[in-house]
mmCIF file of C-alpha atoms in Angstrom:
data_model
loop_
_atom_site.group_PDB
_atom_site.id
_atom_site.type_symbol
_atom_site.label_atom_id
_atom_site.label_comp_id
_atom_site.label_asym_id
_atom_site.label_seq_id
_atom_site.Cartn_x
_atom_site.Cartn_y
_atom_site.Cartn_z
ATOM 1 C CA GLU A 358 -82.835 27.425 57.862
ATOM 2 C CA LEU A 359 -82.730 24.229 59.136
ATOM 3 C CA VAL A 360 -86.207 23.900 59.594
ATOM 4 C CA MET A 361 -86.859 24.543 56.174
ATOM 5 C CA ILE A 362 -84.666 21.929 54.960
ATOM 6 C CA ALA A 363 -86.379 19.394 57.410
ATOM 7 C CA ILE A 364 -90.102 19.898 56.365
ATOM 8 C CA PRO A 365 -89.550 18.837 52.934
ATOM 9 C CA LEU A 366 -86.872 16.069 53.698
ATOM 10 C CA VAL A 367 -89.630 14.647 56.137
ATOM 11 C CA SER A 368 -92.545 15.484 53.933
ATOM 12 C CA GLY A 369 -90.884 13.434 51.146
ATOM 13 C CA LEU A 370 -90.144 10.472 53.187
ATOM 14 C CA LEU A 371 -93.584 9.940 54.730
ATOM 15 C CA ILE A 372 -94.976 10.397 50.660
ATOM 16 C CA ALA A 373 -92.122 7.398 49.802
ATOM 17 C CA ALA A 374 -93.483 5.672 52.738
ATOM 18 C CA ALA A 375 -96.831 5.727 51.240
ATOM 19 C CA VAL A 376 -95.982 5.092 47.794
ATOM 20 C CA LEU A 377 -93.744 2.067 49.128
ATOM 21 C CA ALA A 378 -96.547 0.373 51.245
ATOM 22 C CA LEU A 379 -99.062 0.743 48.337
ATOM 23 C CA LEU A 380 -96.517 -0.571 45.669
ATOM 24 C CA GLY A 381 -96.007 -3.284 48.002
ATOM 25 C CA LEU A 382 -99.542 -5.127 47.744
ATOM 26 C CA PRO A 383 -101.475 -5.398 44.506
ATOM 27 C CA LEU A 384 -104.587 -3.881 44.657
ATOM 28 C CA ARG A 385 -106.762 -6.462 44.195
ATOM 29 C CA ARG A 386 -105.155 -8.324 47.354
ATOM 30 C CA GLU A 387 -105.266 -5.108 49.614
ATOM 31 C CA GLY A 388 -108.851 -3.630 49.292
ATOM 32 C CA ALA A 389 -110.215 -0.376 48.997
ATOM 33 C CA LEU A 390 -110.505 0.618 52.662
ATOM 34 C CA PRO A 391 -106.881 0.240 54.002
ATOM 35 C CA ILE A 392 -105.831 1.970 50.651
ATOM 36 C CA GLY A 393 -107.660 4.657 51.662
ATOM 37 C CA VAL A 394 -106.946 4.619 55.075
ATOM 38 C CA THR A 395 -102.942 4.671 54.117
ATOM 39 C CA LEU A 396 -103.848 7.730 51.884
ATOM 40 C CA LEU A 397 -105.957 9.527 54.769
ATOM 41 C CA LEU A 398 -103.001 9.048 57.107
ATOM 42 C CA LEU A 399 -100.651 10.273 54.662
ATOM 43 C CA GLY A 400 -102.770 13.484 54.379
ATOM 44 C CA LEU A 401 -102.760 13.579 58.576
ATOM 45 C CA SER A 402 -99.212 12.865 58.599
ATOM 46 C CA LEU A 403 -98.526 15.759 56.456
ATOM 47 C CA GLY A 404 -100.633 18.201 58.199
ATOM 48 C CA THR A 405 -98.490 17.370 61.139
ATOM 49 C CA VAL A 406 -95.073 18.115 59.467
ATOM 50 C CA VAL A 407 -96.103 21.299 57.901
ATOM 51 C CA GLY A 408 -98.610 22.529 60.645
ATOM 52 C CA THR A 409 -97.562 24.494 63.388
ATOM 53 C CA GLY A 410 -98.829 25.208 67.170
ATOM 54 C CA THR A 411 -102.186 24.085 67.675
ATOM 55 C CA ASP A 412 -102.698 22.874 63.567
ATOM 56 C CA SER A 413 -99.677 20.398 64.242
ATOM 57 C CA THR A 414 -101.173 18.975 67.210
ATOM 58 C CA VAL A 415 -104.700 18.591 65.920
ATOM 59 C CA PHE A 416 -103.554 16.759 62.923
ATOM 60 C CA LEU A 417 -101.824 14.417 65.094
ATOM 61 C CA ALA A 418 -104.531 13.832 67.409
ATOM 62 C CA LEU A 419 -106.769 13.177 64.327
ATOM 63 C CA LEU A 420 -103.965 10.559 62.980
ATOM 64 C CA LEU A 421 -104.056 8.594 66.422
ATOM 65 C CA SER A 422 -107.628 8.664 66.620
ATOM 66 C CA VAL A 423 -107.855 7.040 62.871
ATOM 67 C CA VAL A 424 -105.072 4.553 64.032
ATOM 68 C CA GLY A 425 -107.136 3.563 67.073
ATOM 69 C CA LEU A 426 -110.270 3.248 65.163
ATOM 70 C CA THR A 427 -109.002 1.185 62.506
ATOM 71 C CA LEU A 428 -107.017 -1.319 65.159
ATOM 72 C CA ALA A 429 -110.478 -1.303 66.883
ATOM 73 C CA ARG A 430 -112.126 -2.776 63.843
ATOM 74 C CA SER A 431 -109.463 -4.589 62.823
ATOM 75 C CA GLY A 432 -110.068 -8.634 62.300
ATOM 76 C CA THR A 433 -107.497 -9.345 65.264
ATOM 77 C CA ARG A 434 -109.435 -6.887 67.459
ATOM 78 C CA SER A 435 -110.232 -10.390 69.856
ATOM 79 C CA ASN A 436 -105.918 -9.798 70.685
ATOM 80 C CA PRO A 437 -105.566 -8.343 73.888
ATOM 81 C CA LEU A 438 -102.309 -6.662 72.348
ATOM 82 C CA VAL A 439 -104.475 -4.980 69.799
ATOM 83 C CA TRP A 440 -106.892 -3.594 72.794
ATOM 84 C CA GLY A 441 -103.852 -2.257 74.615
ATOM 85 C CA SER A 442 -102.911 -0.649 71.476
ATOM 86 C CA VAL A 443 -106.202 1.183 71.028
ATOM 87 C CA GLY A 444 -105.956 1.906 74.825
ATOM 88 C CA THR A 445 -102.367 3.449 74.102
ATOM 89 C CA CYS A 446 -103.943 5.382 71.206
ATOM 90 C CA GLY A 447 -106.512 6.839 73.415
ATOM 91 C CA VAL A 448 -103.746 7.940 76.003
ATOM 92 C CA GLY A 449 -102.136 9.864 73.045
ATOM 93 C CA VAL A 450 -105.037 11.571 71.549
ATOM 94 C CA LEU A 451 -105.837 12.830 75.316
ATOM 95 C CA CYS A 452 -102.763 14.143 76.037
ATOM 96 C CA LEU A 453 -102.600 15.971 72.856
ATOM 97 C CA VAL A 454 -106.137 17.633 73.499
ATOM 98 C CA ALA A 455 -105.294 18.242 77.216
ATOM 99 C CA SER A 456 -102.081 20.031 75.904
ATOM 100 C CA LEU A 457 -104.133 22.439 73.937
ATOM 101 C CA TRP A 458 -105.904 23.928 77.487
ATOM 102 C CA THR A 459 -103.086 23.693 79.801
ATOM 103 C CA SER A 460 -100.235 25.847 80.893
ATOM 104 C CA PRO A 461 -96.933 25.880 78.803
ATOM 105 C CA SER A 462 -94.849 23.538 81.061
ATOM 106 C CA VAL A 463 -97.544 20.996 81.722
ATOM 107 C CA SER A 464 -98.509 21.098 77.724
ATOM 108 C CA ALA A 465 -94.852 20.330 76.996
ATOM 109 C CA VAL A 466 -94.867 17.202 79.230
ATOM 110 C CA LEU A 467 -98.268 16.075 78.124
ATOM 111 C CA GLN A 468 -97.076 16.351 74.539
ATOM 112 C CA VAL A 469 -93.979 14.161 75.301
ATOM 113 C CA ALA A 470 -96.056 11.518 76.239
ATOM 114 C CA ALA A 471 -98.234 11.745 73.020
ATOM 115 C CA PHE A 472 -94.713 11.449 71.072
ATOM 116 C CA ALA A 473 -93.874 8.533 73.051
ATOM 117 C CA THR A 474 -96.531 6.867 71.755
ATOM 118 C CA ALA A 475 -95.489 7.188 67.993
ATOM 119 C CA LEU A 476 -91.735 7.301 68.684
ATOM 120 C CA PRO A 477 -92.192 4.314 71.224
ATOM 121 C CA LEU A 478 -90.841 4.774 74.554
ATOM 122 C CA PHE A 479 -92.077 2.327 77.395
ATOM 123 C CA PRO A 480 -94.860 2.030 78.735
ATOM 124 C CA LEU A 481 -96.108 3.707 76.079
ATOM 125 C CA HIS A 482 -94.857 1.415 73.232
ATOM 126 C CA GLY A 483 -98.194 -0.448 72.565
ATOM 127 C CA LEU A 484 -99.717 1.850 69.424
ATOM 128 C CA PHE A 485 -96.391 1.158 67.507
ATOM 129 C CA VAL A 486 -96.442 -2.628 68.068
ATOM 130 C CA GLY A 487 -99.949 -2.696 67.570
ATOM 131 C CA ALA A 488 -100.207 -0.943 64.293
ATOM 132 C CA VAL A 489 -97.115 -2.438 62.769
ATOM 133 C CA ALA A 490 -97.587 -6.129 63.939
ATOM 134 C CA HIS A 491 -101.800 -6.135 63.414
ATOM 135 C CA LEU A 492 -103.043 -3.535 60.800
ATOM 136 C CA PRO A 493 -103.930 -4.577 57.533
ATOM 137 C CA GLY A 494 -101.185 -4.577 54.478
ATOM 138 C CA SER A 495 -100.362 -1.161 53.698
ATOM 139 C CA VAL A 496 -101.579 0.610 56.822
ATOM 140 C CA ALA A 497 -99.181 -1.117 58.929
ATOM 141 C CA ALA A 498 -96.140 -0.756 56.523
ATOM 142 C CA TYR A 499 -96.829 2.518 56.366
ATOM 143 C CA LEU A 500 -97.040 3.107 59.960
ATOM 144 C CA ALA A 501 -93.997 1.226 60.734
ATOM 145 C CA MET A 502 -91.911 4.312 58.838
ATOM 146 C CA ALA A 503 -94.314 7.015 59.771
ATOM 147 C CA LEU A 504 -94.931 6.835 63.419
ATOM 148 C CA PRO A 505 -91.305 7.274 64.254
ATOM 149 C CA ILE A 506 -90.710 9.830 62.234
ATOM 150 C CA LEU A 507 -93.761 11.692 63.460
ATOM 151 C CA GLY A 508 -92.608 11.280 67.072
ATOM 152 C CA LEU A 509 -89.170 12.645 66.534
ATOM 153 C CA HIS A 510 -90.526 15.632 64.644
ATOM 154 C CA GLY A 511 -92.788 16.691 67.676
ATOM 155 C CA MET A 512 -89.745 16.004 70.249
ATOM 156 C CA VAL A 513 -87.794 18.699 68.265
ATOM 157 C CA SER A 514 -90.639 21.041 67.538
ATOM 158 C CA LEU A 515 -91.015 21.639 71.715
ATOM 159 C CA ASP A 516 -89.889 24.891 72.617
ATOM 160 C CA ALA A 517 -91.303 24.747 76.153
ATOM 161 C CA SER A 518 -89.496 24.240 79.428
ATOM 162 C CA LEU A 519 -90.338 20.791 80.985
ATOM 163 C CA PRO A 520 -89.373 19.846 85.065
ATOM 164 C CA THR A 521 -86.143 19.529 85.987
ATOM 165 C CA GLY A 522 -85.033 15.587 85.846
ATOM 166 C CA LEU A 523 -86.990 14.557 83.571
ATOM 167 C CA GLY A 524 -84.042 13.748 81.228
ATOM 168 C CA THR A 525 -83.226 11.392 83.689
ATOM 169 C CA SER A 526 -86.460 9.746 83.956
ATOM 170 C CA VAL A 527 -86.112 9.518 80.041
ATOM 171 C CA PHE A 528 -83.188 8.091 80.178
ATOM 172 C CA PHE A 529 -84.320 5.179 82.510
ATOM 173 C CA LEU A 530 -87.350 4.552 80.552
ATOM 174 C CA ALA A 531 -85.164 3.918 77.509
ATOM 175 C CA VAL A 532 -83.145 1.684 79.196
ATOM 176 C CA ILE A 533 -86.068 -0.345 80.580
ATOM 177 C CA GLY A 534 -87.868 -0.254 77.313
ATOM 178 C CA ALA A 535 -84.752 -1.910 75.536
ATOM 179 C CA VAL A 536 -84.768 -4.647 77.654
ATOM 180 C CA TYR A 537 -88.719 -4.756 77.570
ATOM 181 C CA GLY A 538 -88.755 -4.983 73.961
ATOM 182 C CA GLY A 539 -85.779 -7.491 73.892
ATOM 183 C CA LEU A 540 -87.378 -9.862 76.191
ATOM 184 C CA LYS A 541 -90.883 -9.804 74.347
ATOM 185 C CA ALA A 542 -89.091 -10.398 71.252
ATOM 186 C CA ILE A 543 -87.443 -13.307 72.658
ATOM 187 C CA THR A 544 -91.146 -15.012 73.571
ATOM 188 C CA ARG A 545 -93.103 -14.404 70.555
ATOM 189 C CA SER A 546 -93.399 -16.688 67.463
ATOM 190 C CA HIS A 547 -95.723 -14.204 65.783
ATOM 191 C CA MET A 548 -92.996 -12.850 62.763
ATOM 192 C CA GLY A 549 -94.879 -9.112 63.116
ATOM 193 C CA GLU A 550 -95.034 -8.832 66.979
ATOM 194 C CA GLN A 551 -91.416 -10.167 66.824
ATOM 195 C CA MET A 552 -90.123 -7.522 64.181
ATOM 196 C CA ALA A 553 -92.136 -4.664 65.913
ATOM 197 C CA TYR A 554 -90.530 -5.274 69.475
ATOM 198 C CA VAL A 555 -87.317 -5.143 67.823
ATOM 199 C CA GLY A 556 -88.127 -1.747 66.469
ATOM 200 C CA VAL A 557 -89.089 -0.774 70.185
ATOM 201 C CA THR A 558 -85.681 -1.955 71.110
ATOM 202 C CA LEU A 559 -83.796 0.128 68.622
ATOM 203 C CA LEU A 560 -85.984 3.137 68.830
ATOM 204 C CA ALA A 561 -84.959 3.460 72.698
ATOM 205 C CA ILE A 562 -81.652 4.599 71.554
ATOM 206 C CA PRO A 563 -83.227 8.364 69.848
ATOM 207 C CA TRP A 564 -84.834 8.619 73.508
ATOM 208 C CA TRP A 565 -81.364 8.514 75.048
ATOM 209 C CA HIS A 566 -79.864 10.639 72.648
ATOM 210 C CA LEU A 567 -82.651 13.247 73.522
ATOM 211 C CA ALA A 568 -82.268 12.793 77.354
ATOM 212 C CA MET A 569 -78.350 13.141 76.809
ATOM 213 C CA ALA A 570 -77.604 15.701 74.196
ATOM 214 C CA GLN A 571 -76.688 19.090 74.738
ATOM 215 C CA GLY A 572 -76.254 20.411 71.250
ATOM 216 C CA PRO A 573 -77.432 19.557 67.487
ATOM 217 C CA SER A 574 -79.095 16.188 67.118
ATOM 218 C CA GLN A 575 -78.299 13.382 65.103
ATOM 219 C CA THR A 576 -81.403 11.508 65.785
ATOM 220 C CA ALA A 577 -83.269 12.129 63.013
ATOM 221 C CA TRP A 578 -80.978 10.294 60.274
ATOM 222 C CA TYR A 579 -81.235 7.108 62.704
ATOM 223 C CA VAL A 580 -84.476 7.491 63.034
ATOM 224 C CA SER A 581 -85.519 7.238 59.440
ATOM 225 C CA GLY A 582 -83.128 4.580 58.709
ATOM 226 C CA VAL A 583 -84.528 2.382 61.660
ATOM 227 C CA ALA A 584 -88.168 3.276 60.393
ATOM 228 C CA GLY A 585 -87.189 2.438 56.882
ATOM 229 C CA ALA A 586 -85.680 -0.919 57.631
ATOM 230 C CA MET A 587 -88.980 -1.837 59.702
ATOM 231 C CA LEU A 588 -91.230 -0.590 56.685
ATOM 232 C CA GLY A 589 -89.149 -3.184 54.384
ATOM 233 C CA LEU A 590 -89.536 -5.503 56.960
ATOM 234 C CA ARG A 591 -93.341 -5.355 57.300
ATOM 235 C CA LEU A 592 -93.871 -5.412 53.321
ATOM 236 C CA ALA A 593 -92.014 -8.930 53.366
ATOM 237 C CA GLU A 594 -94.336 -9.977 55.976
ATOM 238 C CA ASN A 595 -97.324 -8.708 53.905
ATOM 239 C CA PHE A 596 -95.740 -11.152 51.090
ATOM 240 C CA LEU A 597 -95.599 -14.162 53.384
ATOM 241 C CA LEU A 598 -99.358 -13.543 54.878
ATOM 242 C CA THR A 599 -100.777 -13.562 51.253
ATOM 243 C CA ARG A 600 -98.751 -16.905 50.759
ATOM 244 C CA PHE A 601 -99.523 -18.931 53.800
ATOM 245 C CA GLY A 602 -102.074 -17.092 55.872
ATOM 246 C CA HIS A 603 -100.165 -16.353 58.759
ATOM 247 C CA LEU A 604 -96.910 -15.257 60.280
ATOM 248 C CA ASP A 605 -96.128 -17.839 62.976
ATOM 249 C CA LEU A 606 -92.238 -18.548 62.747
ATOM 250 C CA GLU A 607 -93.087 -22.313 63.742
ATOM 251 C CA LYS A 608 -94.960 -23.055 61.206
ATOM 252 C CA VAL A 609 -92.926 -21.336 57.762
ATOM 253 C CA ARG A 610 -89.075 -21.909 57.571
ATOM 254 C CA GLY A 611 -86.546 -22.758 55.353
ATOM 255 C CA LEU A 612 -87.484 -20.728 52.380
ATOM 256 C CA ALA A 613 -83.774 -20.290 51.372
ATOM 257 C CA ARG A 614 -84.150 -23.138 48.564
ATOM 258 C CA PRO A 615 -87.743 -22.893 47.569
ATOM 259 C CA MET A 616 -87.883 -18.773 47.408
ATOM 260 C CA PRO A 617 -84.403 -17.461 46.648
ATOM 261 C CA ARG A 618 -85.353 -13.933 45.510
ATOM 262 C CA PHE A 619 -87.605 -13.701 49.081
ATOM 263 C CA ALA A 620 -84.801 -15.104 50.868
ATOM 264 C CA THR A 621 -82.308 -12.872 49.543
ATOM 265 C CA LEU A 622 -83.955 -9.237 49.823
ATOM 266 C CA VAL A 623 -85.158 -10.324 53.746
ATOM 267 C CA GLY A 624 -81.785 -11.322 54.802
ATOM 268 C CA LEU A 625 -80.593 -8.020 53.465
ATOM 269 C CA LEU A 626 -83.199 -6.344 55.304
ATOM 270 C CA ILE A 627 -82.466 -8.146 58.589
ATOM 271 C CA LEU A 628 -78.864 -7.632 58.168
ATOM 272 C CA VAL A 629 -79.336 -3.760 57.558
ATOM 273 C CA THR A 630 -81.716 -3.739 60.624
ATOM 274 C CA MET A 631 -78.560 -5.393 62.772
ATOM 275 C CA GLY A 632 -76.456 -2.394 61.297
ATOM 276 C CA LEU A 633 -74.919 -3.641 58.290
ATOM 277 C CA PRO A 634 -72.234 -1.025 57.138
ATOM 278 C CA LEU A 635 -72.921 1.174 54.349
ATOM 279 C CA PHE A 636 -76.813 1.800 54.958
ATOM 280 C CA GLY A 637 -78.675 4.021 56.759
ATOM 281 C CA VAL A 638 -79.401 2.197 60.341
ATOM 282 C CA TYR A 639 -75.179 2.157 60.454
ATOM 283 C CA SER A 640 -74.626 5.607 59.464
ATOM 284 C CA GLY A 641 -77.159 7.038 61.884
ATOM 285 C CA PHE A 642 -75.598 4.577 64.928
ATOM 286 C CA MET A 643 -72.226 5.544 64.187
ATOM 287 C CA ALA A 644 -73.354 9.517 64.482
ATOM 288 C CA LEU A 645 -75.256 8.985 67.306
ATOM 289 C CA VAL A 646 -72.208 7.123 69.181
ATOM 290 C CA LEU A 647 -69.892 9.759 68.380
ATOM 291 C CA ASP A 648 -71.875 12.853 68.770
ATOM 292 C CA SER A 649 -69.665 14.560 71.289
ATOM 293 C CA SER A 650 -72.834 16.215 72.806
ATOM 294 C CA ALA A 651 -74.236 12.783 74.228
ATOM 295 C CA THR A 652 -70.779 10.333 74.680
ATOM 296 C CA GLY A 653 -70.046 8.982 77.975
ATOM 297 C CA VAL A 654 -69.409 5.782 79.282
ATOM 298 C CA ARG A 655 -72.966 4.919 80.282
ATOM 299 C CA GLY A 656 -74.314 6.160 76.928
ATOM 300 C CA ILE A 657 -71.883 4.328 74.757
ATOM 301 C CA ALA A 658 -72.369 0.829 76.768
ATOM 302 C CA PHE A 659 -76.158 1.434 76.666
ATOM 303 C CA VAL A 660 -75.991 2.079 72.787
ATOM 304 C CA LEU A 661 -73.467 -0.888 72.240
ATOM 305 C CA GLY A 662 -75.586 -3.068 74.228
ATOM 306 C CA ILE A 663 -78.536 -2.655 72.220
ATOM 307 C CA TRP A 664 -76.862 -3.280 69.087
ATOM 308 C CA LEU A 665 -75.727 -6.534 70.439
ATOM 309 C CA LEU A 666 -79.098 -7.235 71.805
ATOM 310 C CA VAL A 667 -80.799 -6.762 68.674
ATOM 311 C CA SER A 668 -78.289 -8.839 66.562
ATOM 312 C CA TRP A 669 -78.625 -11.762 68.847
ATOM 313 C CA LEU A 670 -82.451 -11.420 68.592
ATOM 314 C CA LEU A 671 -82.489 -11.269 64.606
ATOM 315 C CA VAL A 672 -80.282 -14.291 64.207
ATOM 316 C CA ARG A 673 -83.085 -16.464 65.358
ATOM 317 C CA PRO A 674 -85.771 -15.306 62.850
ATOM 318 C CA LEU A 675 -82.751 -15.249 59.864
ATOM 319 C CA HIS A 676 -81.905 -18.768 60.820
ATOM 320 C CA GLN A 677 -85.336 -20.391 61.284
ATOM 321 C CA LEU A 678 -87.011 -18.622 58.421
ATOM 322 C CA LEU A 679 -84.313 -18.950 55.518
ATOM 323 C CA PHE A 680 -82.350 -21.846 56.791
ATOM 324 C CA GLY A 681 -84.564 -24.461 58.394
ATOM 325 C CA GLN A 682 -85.780 -27.254 56.767
ATOM 326 C CA PRO A 683 -88.785 -26.792 54.438
ATOM 327 C CA ARG A 684 -92.157 -28.184 54.933
ATOM 328 C CA PRO A 685 -93.353 -30.492 52.548
ATOM 329 C CA ASP A 686 -97.027 -29.889 53.202
ATOM 330 C CA LEU A 687 -96.413 -25.990 52.378
ATOM 331 C CA LEU A 688 -96.520 -24.758 48.725
ATOM 332 C CA TYR A 689 -93.652 -22.422 48.435
ATOM 333 C CA ARG A 690 -94.278 -19.305 45.659
ATOM 334 C CA ASP A 691 -91.299 -16.949 45.445
ATOM 335 C CA LEU A 692 -91.862 -13.296 44.923
ATOM 336 C CA ASN A 693 -92.728 -11.931 41.175
ATOM 337 C CA TRP A 694 -91.207 -8.846 40.153
ATOM 338 C CA PRO A 695 -93.811 -6.424 40.883
ATOM 339 C CA GLU A 696 -93.254 -7.736 44.711
ATOM 340 C CA VAL A 697 -89.477 -7.452 44.195
ATOM 341 C CA LEU A 698 -89.559 -3.858 43.169
ATOM 342 C CA PRO A 699 -90.723 -2.206 46.343
ATOM 343 C CA LEU A 700 -87.984 -4.342 48.531
ATOM 344 C CA VAL A 701 -85.240 -3.251 46.533
ATOM 345 C CA LEU A 702 -86.739 0.317 46.448
ATOM 346 C CA VAL A 703 -86.459 0.161 50.521
ATOM 347 C CA LEU A 704 -82.689 -1.260 49.986
ATOM 348 C CA LEU A 705 -81.821 1.357 47.698
ATOM 349 C CA LEU A 706 -83.262 4.340 49.549
ATOM 350 C CA LEU A 707 -81.307 2.695 53.076
ATOM 351 C CA GLY A 708 -78.102 2.804 50.920
ATOM 352 C CA ILE A 709 -78.541 6.295 49.748
ATOM 353 C CA GLY A 710 -79.344 6.954 53.485
ATOM 354 C CA GLY A 711 -75.678 5.527 54.192
ATOM 355 C CA MET A 712 -74.210 7.910 51.762
ATOM 356 C CA ILE A 713 -75.398 11.083 52.692
ATOM 357 C CA PRO A 714 -73.972 13.222 55.447
ATOM 358 C CA THR A 715 -76.132 13.189 58.368
ATOM 359 C CA ASP A 716 -76.042 16.738 59.582
ATOM 360 C CA LEU A 717 -78.175 17.152 56.412
ATOM 361 C CA PHE A 718 -81.067 15.923 58.187
ATOM 362 C CA GLN A 719 -80.498 18.043 61.593
ATOM 363 C CA VAL A 720 -84.159 19.120 62.025
ATOM 364 C CA HIS A 721 -83.617 21.872 64.634
ATOM 365 C CA ASN A 722 -81.080 23.685 66.664
ATOM 366 C CA LEU A 723 -81.684 21.746 69.698
ATOM 367 C CA SER A 724 -80.466 24.406 71.865
ATOM 368 C CA GLY A 725 -84.214 24.819 73.003
ATOM 369 C CA LEU A 726 -84.533 21.219 73.304
ATOM 370 C CA ALA A 727 -81.784 21.124 75.872
ATOM 371 C CA SER A 728 -83.685 23.075 78.407
ATOM 372 C CA LEU A 729 -86.362 20.470 78.027
ATOM 373 C CA TRP A 730 -84.330 18.196 80.262
ATOM 374 C CA GLY A 731 -83.612 20.641 83.067
ATOM 375 C CA LYS A 732 -79.710 21.228 82.129
#
């Protein structure tokens, strides 16, 4: 019954993500190719969720292939980060294809590696960062929400046994990934890359929980909240890109006064990403912390540490982007109402997510998943 509830919910979230991504930019700015790629990715995502066994694996491999090809053809293909993302796509595709021809235990390990490219886990986080930071318009916005959801959906669908001790390895990779994502976010002035690395840091928490939990999981609600916040931030970045032609935080600042609608909505999105109460990220976060199957001193310390780290990381762009001194050589133009709508809808969905009971989104009874970690 939980599976039957989960599939419509996950499918609905993916459809909502595509609609919001396409709604975020007018057709004349977006162009036909990114819109077509977004719709193609939506179809492959739904195939991954609805399909079972081999069908789901093939759909996900096709989706990663399309993402890799789109990255390779993007206008930023000279960026080494982009080519690293293409390589990570290739790793994910190869792992999925190889999993179809190997023994169950080896197949499960390969699939976990592939899912770690979508739900970013160090050192396979490059796909998420490159896709969210450097793909065009609606494609990046859609993948900011779709990739983590698909990665988690794949993880909770596993029913094979993994080698003993994998849970410990995943736990330490999650810790390393959280610290690495935070350090990379500090050093980046490109807003897209900075927010993508913040996402890598936040999405280390579900991997910690999957490594620690021995019962039904609350990770889906948290992942959907973080993914929704990433979608909203990526839409906001699109609006900045259409106005200024770049996302360099050193060159764009002081938007609170000349762009009050943008400043209000982006300020709320950043606060929601930090874990503002009554929104989905906060509710999912608290569900993970209070889950008795995964609580422990080191686990709670890890999660609270990430929360404090992300809050500190987001203060800088919040202050610099909104409250710095406006530049006299820039033409500031606030959001029009069609551009306000998708950001308001994202905040509305995140607000609704904060009020819905988190156990509604338990996609599986994870008694089978607990065996994955050799417990």
